[in-house]
Every structure is written in structure tokens, then in C-alpha cells.
Amino acid sequence: MSDTPTPTARASGLPTVGVIYNPRSHRNKGQDLASDPAPHVFVAQPGARDQLPVALERFKQRGIDLLVINGGDGTVRDALTAGHAIFGEDWPAVAVLPKGKTNALTVDLDAPSEWSLQGAIDAFRDGRRIPRRPLSITPIAGEAPPMLGFILGAGAFTLGISKGQDAHRLGAFNSLAVGVTTVWGVLTALMGRADNPWRRGSKMDIRVGEAGEPFPRSQIGDSAYRQLLLASTLERFPAGIMPFGKLTQGLKIAVIDHATRSILLRLPLILRGKLPEEMEAKGMHQRAVESFTLNIDDSFILDGEAYPGGKYGIAPGPEIEFVAPK
């Protein structure tokens, strides 16, 4: 597409649009971007992660009004992470076309599965604007830049992602993959021994806020371990699950200290947002926090990809306006 918007495009009031198109995303494989050439639309197909900053910097120089990310959750994570150093706190509006194996963000935004580029451009003018702040995950040691994403998980969650990949290979995607993974994890933990990795969890230390207060913990299990950690700023999740109960806004944490059968048998109820009061003492915690630090020996997952253990600071990132249909 052309390098600069034509005077006709500018005069018409059309938004200047930059598209990050990932041809490797599940629903994009073997297809070209479905769009008629337009003078106000610029498309980049970065072949590798390190090419994203170049594409986004060009979009910024062209003064885009709308950034369209065509891919799954991983593509969104990579684009937001690369764009953080470029846009800072001044992002263009963002639309996400759900083309990956998992598309949790678009579930939260209520974007239709067949949403098109033209639909996103129309929604920029006539649709809704939904503010969201992705998680910002910053290594405490060194000078590595923060990573931006929406779902962070550790402990059994890391194993769940592996099983989710198995579900993908069996043909289950999106909400179905979440359901398959959940059922598999519950059954394995119920029938497994104490040293089963689904029940053992990971060695981690969680501290909340600037004061670094220890995150609540029950007396059940090894105090150095947590069986599962989940953190997110999303407000709605695939398959209708409610891992944070009635908590919706801001940064939220859900933690299981140890996979007791009492918790696992109540998991269907918990995932519907109904946490019995006695579950706190039994090792199931849900909190809304301003920030927290995570010191973990094992790897953790951010939007489907594993990252090495270490000490990280987690807080809400920049506020971004996401475009959604009416």
C-alpha cells in the first residue's frame, strides 16, 4: 500500500490505519490479508519479533489513528511489548482481529470471531472504546524492558498451557481448549499423588504493593510453594470462567496454595465466580492489588509463552483504548 495517505483520504476524514499482520497466526495460515488496497491503510508483516519496533516506528511517523493487530494473544503481546518504547503513554486506538489459536483479549472486548479489517475501521468511527491496561512485567535485575500482556500464570498454569497445546493439536481452540485443559488438570490432580507436578506447584514468593507485604497464605502445604498463580487485567474470560470471582476491574490475582481435594472438587463452583468463604482458609485466594512482585524458580507464562524464572515487578501498564463493535 502507498507510503503516505493521499489528500483525498485525509480530506474524507478516514482514519490513518497501521496493520500488524501475522501470517503465522492459526487462522491466517495460507491466506492473504482480506482488504482492498486503500491509501490510508499501511500493512506490515514482520518476519520476526525484532522487526516489530521498525514497523511500529514507521506507523508512528505516519501519524496512525488506529493500530490493527491481526493475530492471536501472542501477536498482541509482542506488538504491545514492542510498542511500549515507541508510544509510551500515548497510544493510538487499537483493534484486535482474533486470528490466533487463543484470543482471550477479544473475548473481553466482545470482538466477533469473523471481525474484518474493514469492520475494525468502521468501529473506529462508530463503535465502542474500551479502556484496558495490560500487565507490565519488568525484571527486577538488569535493564531489560518491560513485557506487556494480559494473562500471567505460573505453577500448574504452566503445565496447563502444555496441555492446551495438546488440545490444539486435537483440534480444540479458544473456549473449547480452555475447557479441555481445565478438565484434564482437575482429573490429573484429583487422581495424582502428592508429588504429581499438577499438585506440587512451583516455588515462588509473592509480595504485594510498594511495601512488599507477603501475599496471604494458608497453613496448607509447603509454605515455599504455590500450586497455581493467575494474574490479569481482563474483565471477561474464555468459556465464561470467573477466576477472580466478583473482582473485575484493575489488576487481579488468584492463587491456590496447595491442590487439596477440597479445592479441586469445588473448582467448577469457583470458576463460576462463587468462592465459598471457607476456601480462603483452605488455600484459595482472590485479590485486587495495585502491584506485586513475583520471585519464582520455574518458568511462568505470559499470554501463552514461557519466560524464565526470576524476580519480576508486575503492575498495570499504559491505558490503551481498544476499539470494539457497537
Coordinates of C-alpha atoms in Angstrom, one line a residue:
M1 CA 0.0 0.0 0.0
S2 CA 1.1 3.6 -0.5
D3 CA 3.7 5.2 1.7
T4 CA 1.7 8.4 2.5
P5 CA -2.1 9.0 2.8
T6 CA -3.4 10.7 -0.2
P7 CA -5.0 14.2 0.2
T8 CA -8.3 12.5 -0.8
A9 CA -8.1 10.1 2.1
R10 CA -7.2 12.9 4.6
A11 CA -9.9 15.1 3.4
S12 CA -12.5 12.4 3.7
G13 CA -11.9 12.1 7.4
L14 CA -10.8 8.4 7.1
P15 CA -8.5 7.3 9.9
T16 CA -4.9 6.5 9.1
V17 CA -4.5 2.8 9.9
G18 CA -1.5 0.7 10.6
V19 CA -1.9 -3.1 10.4
I20 CA 0.4 -5.6 12.1
Y21 CA -0.4 -8.8 10.1
N22 CA 0.9 -12.1 11.4
P23 CA 0.6 -14.7 8.6
R24 CA 1.7 -17.4 11.0
S25 CA -1.3 -17.0 13.3
H26 CA -3.6 -20.0 13.2
R27 CA -6.5 -18.5 11.2
N28 CA -4.2 -16.6 8.9
K29 CA -2.2 -19.5 7.6
G30 CA -2.4 -19.9 3.8
Q31 CA -4.4 -16.6 3.5
D32 CA -3.7 -13.1 2.4
L33 CA -5.0 -10.1 4.4
A34 CA -8.6 -9.6 3.4
S35 CA -8.6 -6.0 2.4
D36 CA -8.9 -3.9 -0.7
P37 CA -6.0 -1.6 -1.3
A38 CA -6.6 1.8 0.4
P39 CA -4.5 4.9 0.5
H40 CA -5.0 5.4 4.3
V41 CA -4.1 1.8 5.3
F42 CA -0.5 0.6 5.8
V43 CA 0.3 -3.1 6.3
A44 CA 3.4 -4.6 7.9
Q45 CA 4.2 -8.3 8.1
P46 CA 7.2 -8.5 10.4
G47 CA 9.0 -11.8 9.8
A48 CA 10.5 -11.8 13.3
R49 CA 9.9 -10.2 16.7
D50 CA 12.8 -7.8 16.3
Q51 CA 11.2 -6.3 13.2
L52 CA 8.2 -5.1 15.1
P53 CA 9.7 -1.9 16.5
V54 CA 10.7 -0.9 13.0
A55 CA 7.2 -1.4 11.7
L56 CA 5.6 0.4 14.7
E57 CA 8.0 3.3 14.5
R58 CA 7.0 3.8 10.8
F59 CA 3.4 3.7 11.8
K60 CA 4.0 6.4 14.4
Q61 CA 5.9 8.6 11.9
R62 CA 2.9 8.3 9.6
G63 CA 0.6 9.5 12.4
I64 CA -1.7 6.5 12.5
D65 CA -5.0 6.9 14.3
L66 CA -5.7 3.2 14.6
L67 CA -3.4 0.2 15.1
V68 CA -4.9 -3.1 14.0
I69 CA -3.3 -6.2 15.3
N70 CA -4.2 -9.2 13.2
G71 CA -3.3 -12.3 15.1
G72 CA -3.8 -14.1 18.4
D73 CA -2.9 -13.3 22.0
G74 CA 0.8 -13.9 21.4
T75 CA 0.8 -11.4 18.5
V76 CA -0.9 -8.9 20.7
R77 CA 1.7 -9.4 23.5
D78 CA 4.6 -8.9 21.1
A79 CA 3.1 -5.8 19.4
L80 CA 2.3 -4.2 22.8
T81 CA 5.7 -5.0 24.2
A82 CA 7.5 -3.6 21.1
G83 CA 5.2 -0.6 21.0
H84 CA 5.7 0.4 24.6
A85 CA 9.1 2.1 23.9
I86 CA 7.6 3.8 20.9
F87 CA 4.2 5.0 22.0
G88 CA 4.8 5.2 25.8
E89 CA 1.6 6.5 27.3
D90 CA 0.3 8.0 24.0
W91 CA -1.1 5.0 22.1
P92 CA -3.3 5.2 19.0
A93 CA -6.6 3.4 19.3
V94 CA -6.1 -0.4 19.0
A95 CA -8.3 -3.0 17.4
V96 CA -7.6 -6.8 17.5
L97 CA -8.7 -9.2 14.9
P98 CA -9.0 -12.7 16.6
K99 CA -6.9 -14.9 14.3
G100 CA -4.9 -17.0 16.7
K101 CA -5.3 -20.3 18.5
T102 CA -6.4 -18.4 21.6
N103 CA -7.9 -14.9 21.6
A104 CA -8.7 -14.1 25.3
L105 CA -8.4 -10.4 24.8
T106 CA -11.1 -10.3 22.1
V107 CA -13.4 -12.3 24.3
D108 CA -13.1 -9.5 26.9
L109 CA -13.6 -6.9 24.1
D110 CA -16.5 -8.8 22.6
A111 CA -15.0 -8.8 19.1
P112 CA -16.7 -11.2 16.7
S113 CA -14.6 -14.2 15.6
E114 CA -15.0 -13.2 11.9
W115 CA -14.2 -9.5 12.5
S116 CA -12.5 -8.0 9.5
L117 CA -10.2 -5.1 8.9
Q118 CA -13.0 -3.0 7.4
G119 CA -15.2 -3.9 10.4
A120 CA -12.4 -2.6 12.7
I121 CA -12.1 0.6 10.7
D122 CA -15.9 1.1 10.8
A123 CA -15.8 0.6 14.5
F124 CA -13.1 3.2 14.9
R125 CA -15.7 5.7 13.8
D126 CA -19.0 4.2 15.0
G127 CA -18.1 1.6 17.6
R128 CA -17.2 1.5 21.3
R129 CA -13.9 2.4 23.0
I130 CA -12.9 0.1 25.8
P131 CA -10.0 1.2 28.0
R132 CA -7.7 -1.6 29.2
R133 CA -4.3 -1.5 30.9
P134 CA -2.2 -4.6 30.1
L135 CA 0.1 -6.1 32.7
S136 CA 3.6 -4.7 32.7
I137 CA 6.1 -7.3 33.7
T138 CA 9.6 -5.9 34.5
P139 CA 12.6 -8.0 35.5
I140 CA 14.0 -6.6 38.8
A141 CA 17.6 -7.3 37.9
G142 CA 19.3 -5.9 34.8
E143 CA 18.0 -3.4 32.3
A144 CA 15.5 -5.5 30.3
P145 CA 12.5 -3.5 29.2
P146 CA 9.0 -4.5 30.5
M147 CA 6.8 -7.0 28.7
L148 CA 3.2 -6.2 28.2
G149 CA 0.4 -8.8 28.1
F150 CA -2.9 -9.7 29.6
I151 CA -2.7 -13.1 31.3
L152 CA 0.2 -14.2 33.5
G153 CA 0.2 -17.7 35.0
A154 CA 2.6 -19.9 37.0
G155 CA 2.7 -23.2 38.7
A156 CA 0.1 -25.7 37.3
F157 CA -0.9 -23.0 34.8
T158 CA 2.4 -23.6 33.0
L159 CA 1.5 -27.3 32.7
G160 CA -2.0 -26.3 31.6
I161 CA -0.5 -24.3 28.7
S162 CA 1.3 -27.5 27.6
K163 CA -2.0 -29.5 27.7
G164 CA -3.6 -26.6 25.9
Q165 CA -1.2 -27.1 23.1
D166 CA -2.1 -30.8 23.1
A167 CA -5.8 -29.7 22.8
H168 CA -4.9 -27.5 19.9
R169 CA -3.3 -30.5 18.1
L170 CA -6.6 -32.4 18.7
G171 CA -8.5 -29.5 17.1
A172 CA -9.7 -27.7 20.1
F173 CA -9.3 -23.9 20.1
N174 CA -10.4 -20.8 22.1
S175 CA -13.0 -21.6 24.8
L176 CA -13.0 -25.3 24.0
A177 CA -9.3 -25.5 24.6
V178 CA -9.7 -23.8 27.9
G179 CA -12.4 -26.3 28.9
V180 CA -10.3 -29.3 27.8
T181 CA -7.3 -28.0 29.7
T182 CA -9.3 -27.4 32.9
V183 CA -10.9 -30.8 32.9
W184 CA -7.6 -32.5 32.3
G185 CA -5.9 -30.6 35.1
V186 CA -8.7 -31.3 37.6
L187 CA -8.8 -35.0 36.8
T188 CA -5.0 -35.4 37.0
A189 CA -4.7 -33.5 40.3
L190 CA -7.6 -35.5 41.8
M191 CA -6.1 -38.8 40.9
G192 CA -2.4 -37.9 41.2
R193 CA 0.0 -38.4 44.1
A194 CA 1.4 -35.6 46.2
D195 CA 4.5 -35.4 44.0
N196 CA 2.4 -35.1 40.8
P197 CA 3.6 -31.8 39.2
W198 CA -0.1 -30.6 38.9
R199 CA -0.3 -30.8 42.7
R200 CA 3.2 -29.8 43.6
G201 CA 3.2 -26.4 42.1
S202 CA 6.2 -24.0 41.9
K203 CA 8.5 -22.4 44.5
M204 CA 7.5 -18.8 44.5
D205 CA 7.4 -15.7 46.7
I206 CA 4.6 -13.1 46.1
R207 CA 4.8 -9.6 47.7
V208 CA 2.1 -7.0 47.3
G209 CA 2.4 -3.2 46.8
E210 CA 5.4 -0.9 47.3
A211 CA 5.8 -2.1 50.9
G212 CA 6.3 -5.6 49.7
E213 CA 3.7 -7.2 52.1
P214 CA 3.6 -11.0 51.8
F215 CA 0.6 -12.3 49.9
P216 CA -1.8 -14.2 52.1
R217 CA -1.1 -17.9 52.6
S218 CA -2.9 -20.7 54.4
Q219 CA -1.2 -23.3 56.6
I220 CA -1.7 -26.0 54.0
G221 CA 1.2 -27.5 52.1
D222 CA 4.9 -26.3 51.9
S223 CA 5.0 -22.6 52.6
A224 CA 7.6 -22.0 49.9
Y225 CA 5.4 -23.4 47.2
R226 CA 2.2 -22.2 45.5
Q227 CA 0.2 -24.6 43.3
L228 CA -1.1 -22.0 40.9
L229 CA -0.9 -18.3 40.3
L230 CA -3.0 -16.4 37.8
A231 CA -2.9 -12.6 37.3
S232 CA -4.8 -10.4 34.7
T233 CA -6.4 -7.1 34.0
L234 CA -9.0 -8.6 31.7
E235 CA -12.6 -8.4 32.9
R236 CA -14.2 -11.3 31.0
F237 CA -12.6 -14.6 30.1
P238 CA -13.0 -17.5 27.7
A239 CA -15.6 -20.2 28.4
G240 CA -17.3 -17.8 30.8
I241 CA -14.9 -18.6 33.6
M242 CA -14.5 -16.2 36.5
P243 CA -11.2 -17.0 38.1
F244 CA -11.2 -13.8 40.2
G245 CA -14.8 -14.1 41.4
K246 CA -16.6 -10.9 41.6
L247 CA -13.5 -8.8 41.1
T248 CA -13.4 -7.4 37.6
Q249 CA -11.5 -4.1 37.3
G250 CA -7.8 -3.5 37.6
L251 CA -5.0 -5.9 38.4
K252 CA -6.3 -9.1 40.0
I253 CA -4.5 -12.2 41.4
A254 CA -5.9 -15.7 42.1
V255 CA -3.7 -18.1 44.0
I256 CA -4.1 -21.7 45.1
D257 CA -1.6 -22.6 47.8
H258 CA -1.9 -26.4 47.5
A259 CA -4.1 -28.6 45.4
T260 CA -6.3 -30.1 48.1
R261 CA -9.2 -32.3 47.0
S262 CA -11.4 -29.9 48.9
I263 CA -10.5 -27.1 46.4
L264 CA -10.4 -29.3 43.3
L265 CA -13.9 -30.7 44.0
R266 CA -15.2 -27.1 44.3
L267 CA -13.3 -25.9 41.3
P268 CA -16.4 -25.8 39.0
L269 CA -18.1 -23.6 41.5
I270 CA -15.0 -21.4 41.9
L271 CA -14.7 -20.9 38.2
R272 CA -18.3 -19.7 38.1
G273 CA -17.3 -16.9 40.4
K274 CA -18.7 -18.4 43.6
L275 CA -15.9 -18.8 46.2
P276 CA -17.1 -20.3 49.4
E277 CA -15.9 -18.3 52.4
E278 CA -14.1 -21.3 53.9
M279 CA -11.9 -21.6 50.8
E280 CA -9.6 -18.8 52.0
A281 CA -8.5 -20.9 55.0
K282 CA -8.2 -23.9 52.7
G283 CA -5.8 -22.1 50.4
M284 CA -7.7 -20.3 47.6
H285 CA -7.1 -16.5 47.5
Q286 CA -8.5 -13.8 45.2
R287 CA -7.3 -10.2 45.5
A288 CA -7.3 -6.9 43.6
V289 CA -3.9 -5.2 44.0
E290 CA -2.1 -2.2 42.7
S291 CA 1.1 -4.1 42.0
F292 CA 3.1 -7.1 43.2
T293 CA 6.5 -8.8 42.8
L294 CA 7.0 -12.4 41.9
N295 CA 10.1 -14.3 42.7
I296 CA 9.8 -17.7 41.1
D297 CA 12.2 -20.6 40.4
D298 CA 10.3 -22.1 37.5
S299 CA 9.2 -20.5 34.2
F300 CA 6.0 -18.6 34.0
I301 CA 3.5 -18.0 31.2
L302 CA 2.6 -14.6 29.6
D303 CA -0.2 -14.9 27.0
G304 CA 0.8 -18.4 26.0
E305 CA 4.6 -18.2 26.0
A306 CA 7.0 -19.3 28.7
Y307 CA 9.5 -16.9 30.2
P308 CA 12.4 -17.8 32.6
G309 CA 12.1 -17.7 36.3
G310 CA 13.5 -14.8 38.3
K311 CA 12.2 -11.8 40.2
Y312 CA 9.7 -9.5 38.4
G313 CA 7.7 -6.5 39.2
I314 CA 4.1 -6.6 37.9
A315 CA 1.8 -3.6 37.6
P316 CA -0.8 -2.2 35.3
G317 CA 0.8 -0.8 32.1
P318 CA -0.3 2.1 29.9
E319 CA -4.0 2.7 29.4
I320 CA -4.9 1.8 25.8
E321 CA -8.3 2.4 24.1
F322 CA -9.4 -0.7 22.3
V323 CA -11.9 -0.4 19.5
A324 CA -14.9 -2.8 19.6
P325 CA -18.1 -3.1 17.6
K326 CA -21.3 -1.5 18.9

